[in-house]
Tab-separated table of C-alpha atoms and ligand atoms in Angstrom:
chain	number	residue	atom	x	y	z
A	1	UNK	CA	0.000	0.000	0.000
A	2	UNK	CA	1.231	3.499	-0.869
A	3	UNK	CA	0.157	6.671	0.972
A	4	UNK	CA	0.693	9.773	-1.195
A	5	UNK	CA	-0.698	12.413	1.209
A	6	UNK	CA	0.608	12.737	4.789
A	7	UNK	CA	1.636	15.409	7.267
A	8	UNK	CA	4.030	13.259	9.249
A	9	UNK	CA	7.193	15.195	8.437
A	10	UNK	CA	7.970	16.696	11.833
A	11	UNK	CA	7.662	20.375	12.723
A	12	UNK	CA	6.763	21.665	9.276
A	13	UNK	CA	3.066	22.417	9.488
A	14	UNK	CA	-0.065	21.380	11.423
A	15	UNK	CA	0.959	17.698	11.344
A	16	UNK	CA	3.591	15.880	13.406
A	17	UNK	CA	5.042	18.031	16.191
A	18	UNK	CA	8.116	15.883	16.876
A	19	UNK	CA	10.400	13.408	15.153
A	20	UNK	CA	9.409	10.796	17.769
A	21	UNK	CA	5.764	11.140	16.699
A	22	UNK	CA	6.773	10.776	13.044
A	23	UNK	CA	8.787	7.617	13.724
A	24	UNK	CA	5.905	6.083	15.734
A	25	UNK	CA	3.487	6.848	12.879
A	26	UNK	CA	5.811	5.286	10.317
A	27	UNK	CA	6.219	2.107	12.420
A	28	UNK	CA	2.426	1.867	12.696
A	29	UNK	CA	2.033	2.335	8.946
A	30	UNK	CA	4.614	-0.393	8.222
A	31	UNK	CA	2.583	-2.769	10.410
A	32	UNK	CA	-0.418	-1.934	8.207
A	33	UNK	CA	1.512	-3.006	5.075
A	34	UNK	CA	2.465	0.460	3.841
A	35	UNK	CA	5.583	0.290	1.670
A	36	UNK	CA	5.892	3.922	0.508
A	37	UNK	CA	4.997	7.211	2.167
A	38	UNK	CA	4.947	10.599	0.432
A	39	UNK	CA	5.611	13.434	2.891
A	40	UNK	CA	3.427	16.360	1.831
A	41	UNK	CA	3.753	19.342	4.201
A	42	UNK	CA	1.551	22.345	3.459
A	43	UNK	CA	2.926	25.164	1.339
A	44	UNK	CA	0.454	27.890	2.325
A	45	UNK	CA	2.664	30.926	2.876
A	46	UNK	CA	1.315	31.083	6.436
A	47	UNK	CA	3.521	28.527	8.149
A	48	UNK	CA	6.771	30.408	8.673
A	49	UNK	CA	8.694	27.152	8.995
A	50	UNK	CA	7.484	25.896	5.685
A	51	UNK	CA	10.097	26.524	3.094
A	52	UNK	CA	12.201	24.277	0.971
A	53	UNK	CA	15.348	24.440	3.106
A	54	UNK	CA	13.533	23.535	6.325
A	55	UNK	CA	11.640	20.715	4.638
A	56	UNK	CA	14.809	19.317	3.089
A	57	UNK	CA	16.487	19.418	6.522
A	58	UNK	CA	13.562	17.631	8.216
A	59	UNK	CA	13.397	15.083	5.376
A	60	UNK	CA	17.090	14.263	5.806
A	61	UNK	CA	16.632	13.925	9.596
A	62	UNK	CA	13.607	11.640	9.334
A	63	UNK	CA	15.093	9.531	6.529
A	64	UNK	CA	18.191	8.895	8.659
A	65	UNK	CA	16.059	8.062	11.715
A	66	UNK	CA	14.083	5.352	9.876
A	67	UNK	CA	16.872	4.081	7.628
A	68	UNK	CA	16.780	0.669	9.375
A	69	UNK	CA	13.042	0.303	8.786
A	70	UNK	CA	11.439	-1.306	5.758
A	71	UNK	CA	9.876	1.827	4.298
A	72	UNK	CA	10.451	4.163	1.355
A	73	UNK	CA	10.016	7.869	2.093
A	74	UNK	CA	9.377	10.301	-0.766
A	75	UNK	CA	9.499	14.073	-0.618
A	76	UNK	CA	6.502	16.097	-1.757
A	77	UNK	CA	4.216	18.909	-0.682
A	78	UNK	CA	0.598	20.058	-0.608
A	79	UNK	CA	0.590	23.294	-2.537
A	80	UNK	CA	-2.211	25.816	-2.102
A	81	UNK	CA	-3.314	27.000	-5.549
A	82	UNK	CA	-2.695	30.690	-5.160
A	83	UNK	CA	-2.709	32.529	-8.509
A	84	UNK	CA	0.853	32.778	-9.824
A	85	UNK	CA	2.020	29.704	-7.890
A	86	UNK	CA	3.073	28.134	-11.185
A	87	UNK	CA	5.999	30.560	-11.262
A	88	UNK	CA	7.157	29.636	-7.763
A	89	UNK	CA	7.120	25.863	-7.772
A	90	UNK	CA	9.728	23.510	-9.159
A	91	UNK	CA	10.893	19.904	-8.972
A	92	UNK	CA	11.450	20.186	-5.212
A	93	UNK	CA	7.691	20.518	-4.686
A	94	UNK	CA	6.828	17.482	-6.810
A	95	UNK	CA	6.388	13.928	-5.545
A	96	UNK	CA	9.821	12.282	-5.576
A	97	UNK	CA	11.483	12.724	-8.944
A	98	UNK	CA	8.171	12.760	-10.815
A	99	UNK	CA	6.205	15.622	-12.348
A	100	UNK	CA	3.153	14.831	-10.166
A	101	UNK	CA	2.291	17.594	-7.706
A	102	UNK	CA	-0.342	17.554	-4.940
A	103	UNK	CA	-2.403	20.758	-4.793
A	104	UNK	CA	-5.356	22.054	-2.793
A	105	UNK	CA	-7.858	24.861	-3.345
A	106	UNK	CA	-10.031	26.902	-1.006
A	107	UNK	CA	-12.895	24.904	0.502
A	108	UNK	CA	-15.823	27.100	-0.454
A	109	UNK	CA	-15.735	29.061	-3.679
A	110	UNK	CA	-14.881	27.949	-7.157
A	111	UNK	CA	-13.125	30.640	-9.138
A	112	UNK	CA	-11.767	30.895	-12.690
A	113	UNK	CA	-8.349	31.409	-11.044
A	114	UNK	CA	-8.315	27.717	-10.101
A	115	UNK	CA	-8.796	26.608	-13.719
A	116	UNK	CA	-6.281	29.132	-15.020
A	117	UNK	CA	-3.596	28.167	-12.495
A	118	UNK	CA	-4.121	24.447	-13.167
A	119	UNK	CA	-3.902	25.104	-16.923
A	120	UNK	CA	-0.588	26.911	-16.467
A	121	UNK	CA	0.767	24.080	-14.302
A	122	UNK	CA	-0.193	21.439	-16.880
A	123	UNK	CA	1.288	23.584	-19.657
A	124	UNK	CA	4.577	23.717	-17.737
A	125	UNK	CA	4.664	19.900	-17.636
A	126	UNK	CA	3.379	19.286	-14.116
A	127	UNK	CA	0.738	16.632	-13.389
A	128	UNK	CA	-1.509	18.201	-10.736
A	129	UNK	CA	-3.408	16.028	-8.262
A	130	UNK	CA	-6.185	17.838	-6.403
A	131	UNK	CA	-6.284	16.782	-2.746
A	132	UNK	CA	-9.626	15.791	-1.165
A	133	UNK	CA	-12.025	17.299	-3.757
A	134	UNK	CA	-14.931	15.686	-1.878
A	135	UNK	CA	-14.421	18.242	0.913
A	136	UNK	CA	-14.821	21.300	-1.313
A	137	UNK	CA	-18.280	22.880	-1.270
A	138	UNK	CA	-18.194	23.601	-4.990
A	139	UNK	CA	-17.728	19.869	-5.728
A	140	UNK	CA	-20.357	18.855	-3.156
A	141	UNK	CA	-22.796	21.199	-4.886
A	142	UNK	CA	-21.860	20.252	-8.458
A	143	UNK	CA	-19.980	17.013	-9.108
A	144	UNK	CA	-19.682	17.900	-12.808
A	145	UNK	CA	-16.797	20.189	-11.819
A	146	UNK	CA	-14.882	17.047	-10.787
A	147	UNK	CA	-15.364	15.511	-14.232
A	148	UNK	CA	-14.304	18.799	-15.803
A	149	UNK	CA	-10.989	18.603	-13.905
A	150	UNK	CA	-10.296	15.210	-15.508
A	151	UNK	CA	-10.890	16.663	-18.978
A	152	UNK	CA	-8.273	19.299	-18.079
A	153	UNK	CA	-5.598	16.645	-17.296
A	154	UNK	CA	-5.974	17.031	-13.537
A	155	UNK	CA	-6.096	14.056	-11.161
A	156	UNK	CA	-8.178	13.623	-7.993
A	157	UNK	CA	-7.134	12.189	-4.594
A	158	UNK	CA	-9.729	11.386	-1.940
A	159	UNK	CA	-9.213	11.074	1.828
A	160	UNK	CA	-9.640	7.875	3.822
A	161	UNK	CA	-11.561	9.821	6.482
A	162	UNK	CA	-14.150	10.899	3.892
A	163	UNK	CA	-14.748	7.291	2.821
A	164	UNK	CA	-15.217	6.327	6.471
A	165	UNK	CA	-17.755	9.116	7.095
A	166	UNK	CA	-15.622	11.242	9.414
A	167	UNK	CA	-16.550	14.577	7.830
A	168	UNK	CA	-20.332	14.207	7.740
A	169	UNK	CA	-22.987	12.866	5.393
A	170	UNK	CA	-22.581	15.380	2.521
A	171	UNK	CA	-18.878	14.632	2.139
A	172	UNK	CA	-19.491	10.891	2.490
A	173	UNK	CA	-22.115	10.995	-0.263
A	174	UNK	CA	-19.846	13.084	-2.491
A	175	UNK	CA	-16.839	10.793	-2.070
A	176	UNK	CA	-18.859	7.694	-3.012
A	177	UNK	CA	-20.398	9.531	-5.979
A	178	UNK	CA	-16.860	10.375	-7.142
A	179	UNK	CA	-15.761	6.743	-6.772
A	180	UNK	CA	-18.886	5.354	-8.464
A	181	UNK	CA	-18.364	7.692	-11.441
A	182	UNK	CA	-14.713	6.675	-11.810
A	183	UNK	CA	-13.422	10.192	-11.138
A	184	UNK	CA	-10.952	9.161	-8.409
A	185	UNK	CA	-7.315	8.217	-9.075
A	186	UNK	CA	-5.793	8.053	-5.594
A	187	UNK	CA	-6.882	7.268	-2.027
A	188	UNK	CA	-4.635	8.582	0.769
A	189	UNK	CA	-4.717	9.203	4.518
A	190	UNK	CA	-3.968	12.965	4.809
A	191	UNK	CA	-2.602	11.793	8.172
A	192	UNK	CA	-2.054	14.789	10.496
A	193	UNK	CA	-0.985	12.608	13.464
A	194	UNK	CA	-4.002	13.841	15.436
A	195	UNK	CA	-5.684	10.461	15.930
A	196	UNK	CA	-4.128	7.152	16.956
A	197	UNK	CA	-5.901	5.044	14.362
A	198	UNK	CA	-4.340	4.897	10.889
A	199	UNK	CA	-7.332	5.112	8.555
A	200	UNK	CA	-6.041	4.114	5.131
A	201	UNK	CA	-6.452	0.298	5.549
A	202	UNK	CA	-9.995	0.795	6.872
A	203	UNK	CA	-10.928	2.896	3.831
A	204	UNK	CA	-9.331	0.315	1.516
A	205	UNK	CA	-11.536	-2.365	3.107
A	206	UNK	CA	-14.628	-0.167	2.706
A	207	UNK	CA	-13.930	0.290	-1.027
A	208	UNK	CA	-13.154	-3.413	-1.426
A	209	UNK	CA	-16.479	-4.280	0.234
A	210	UNK	CA	-18.611	-1.797	-1.685
A	211	UNK	CA	-16.878	-1.750	-5.099
A	212	UNK	CA	-14.240	-4.446	-5.607
A	213	UNK	CA	-10.688	-5.473	-4.811
A	214	UNK	CA	-9.328	-4.098	-8.095
A	215	UNK	CA	-10.579	-0.566	-7.421
A	216	UNK	CA	-9.115	-0.640	-3.898
A	217	UNK	CA	-5.739	-1.687	-5.315
A	218	UNK	CA	-5.965	0.763	-8.219
A	219	UNK	CA	-6.262	3.729	-5.853
A	220	UNK	CA	-3.630	2.690	-3.303
A	221	UNK	CA	-1.132	0.536	-5.211
A	222	UNK	CA	-1.384	0.584	-9.003
A	223	UNK	CA	-1.885	4.306	-9.679
A	224	UNK	CA	0.363	5.573	-6.844
A	225	UNK	CA	3.058	3.142	-7.997
A	226	UNK	CA	3.043	4.779	-11.415
A	227	UNK	CA	3.838	8.171	-9.873
A	228	UNK	CA	7.338	7.168	-8.780
A	229	UNK	CA	8.270	6.209	-12.356
A	230	UNK	CA	6.446	9.294	-13.657
A	231	UNK	CA	4.203	7.044	-15.743
A	232	UNK	CA	0.898	8.432	-16.960
A	233	UNK	CA	-2.164	7.427	-14.958
A	234	UNK	CA	-5.392	7.085	-16.985
A	235	UNK	CA	-7.792	9.974	-16.405
A	236	UNK	CA	-10.862	7.910	-17.369
A	237	UNK	CA	-10.682	4.243	-16.463
A	238	UNK	CA	-14.257	2.990	-16.180
A	239	UNK	CA	-15.119	0.970	-19.238
A	240	UNK	CA	-18.285	2.129	-20.924
A	241	UNK	CA	-20.978	-0.496	-20.828
A	242	UNK	CA	-21.218	-2.087	-24.242
A	243	UNK	CA	-24.684	-2.973	-25.549
A	244	UNK	CA	-25.490	-6.646	-25.336
A	245	UNK	CA	-25.157	-7.709	-28.992
A	246	UNK	CA	-27.202	-10.865	-28.491
A	247	UNK	CA	-30.144	-9.005	-27.024
A	248	UNK	CA	-30.025	-6.430	-29.855
A	249	UNK	CA	-30.045	-9.311	-32.382
A	250	UNK	CA	-32.986	-10.927	-30.619
A	251	UNK	CA	-34.891	-7.644	-30.666
A	252	UNK	CA	-34.384	-7.346	-34.440
A	253	UNK	CA	-35.551	-10.944	-34.956
A	254	UNK	CA	-38.628	-10.320	-32.853
A	255	UNK	CA	-39.542	-7.382	-35.075
A	256	UNK	CA	-39.361	-9.485	-38.268
B	1	FE2	FE1	-3.285	17.582	3.620
């Protein structure tokens, strides 16, 4: 299992507040069969500690501290889509050595700025992944915006907590609607180290139970695995239902 959205890099943002907490979280995740963790501290311009040098320092510290453990750590970030951000980000903000980049928008209003900034990012060669779209009011109110993102070469990542109903009924309904429509590419924990339970395996089980094993693996193994090699993930993966040829033939015969 691969977790592409976490806040367990210590003392960077509103996630882990110590390296001991980070190490304990990683050990717990290994026990839950996690093989790869992407560390995605917020880049919001409001956390004074959050800059590339600090994050690189913390990443080096944590990597050294868990070097004996069976886990792969990957550097990343969760970039707030402020207009003009496309001129400020570079490879250091991407996931590992790939061109995939995790981004978030404001929770309430949808603005043309979001589309324009995403367009500029894609044009520059980045592969944006929007974090937890099911939590944004504009998606809750109009799921067609989610499909529109896919047509604009933008990926979607949902949170385990949403699948498990932690954010209320509207978000739960929205996240399942996104899954049922095939608009979701990644499932991740968005682990802020605030609760003891690690939610990703529980959400994987919920998707396995309600949809199928393949979809659960697609969102937490197959698609995330492609990121590290910078392979393209399919934007639309649900096969269209083909008409039953036999029944069409029978209908024609019946008419004769
Ligand atoms: Fe996050």
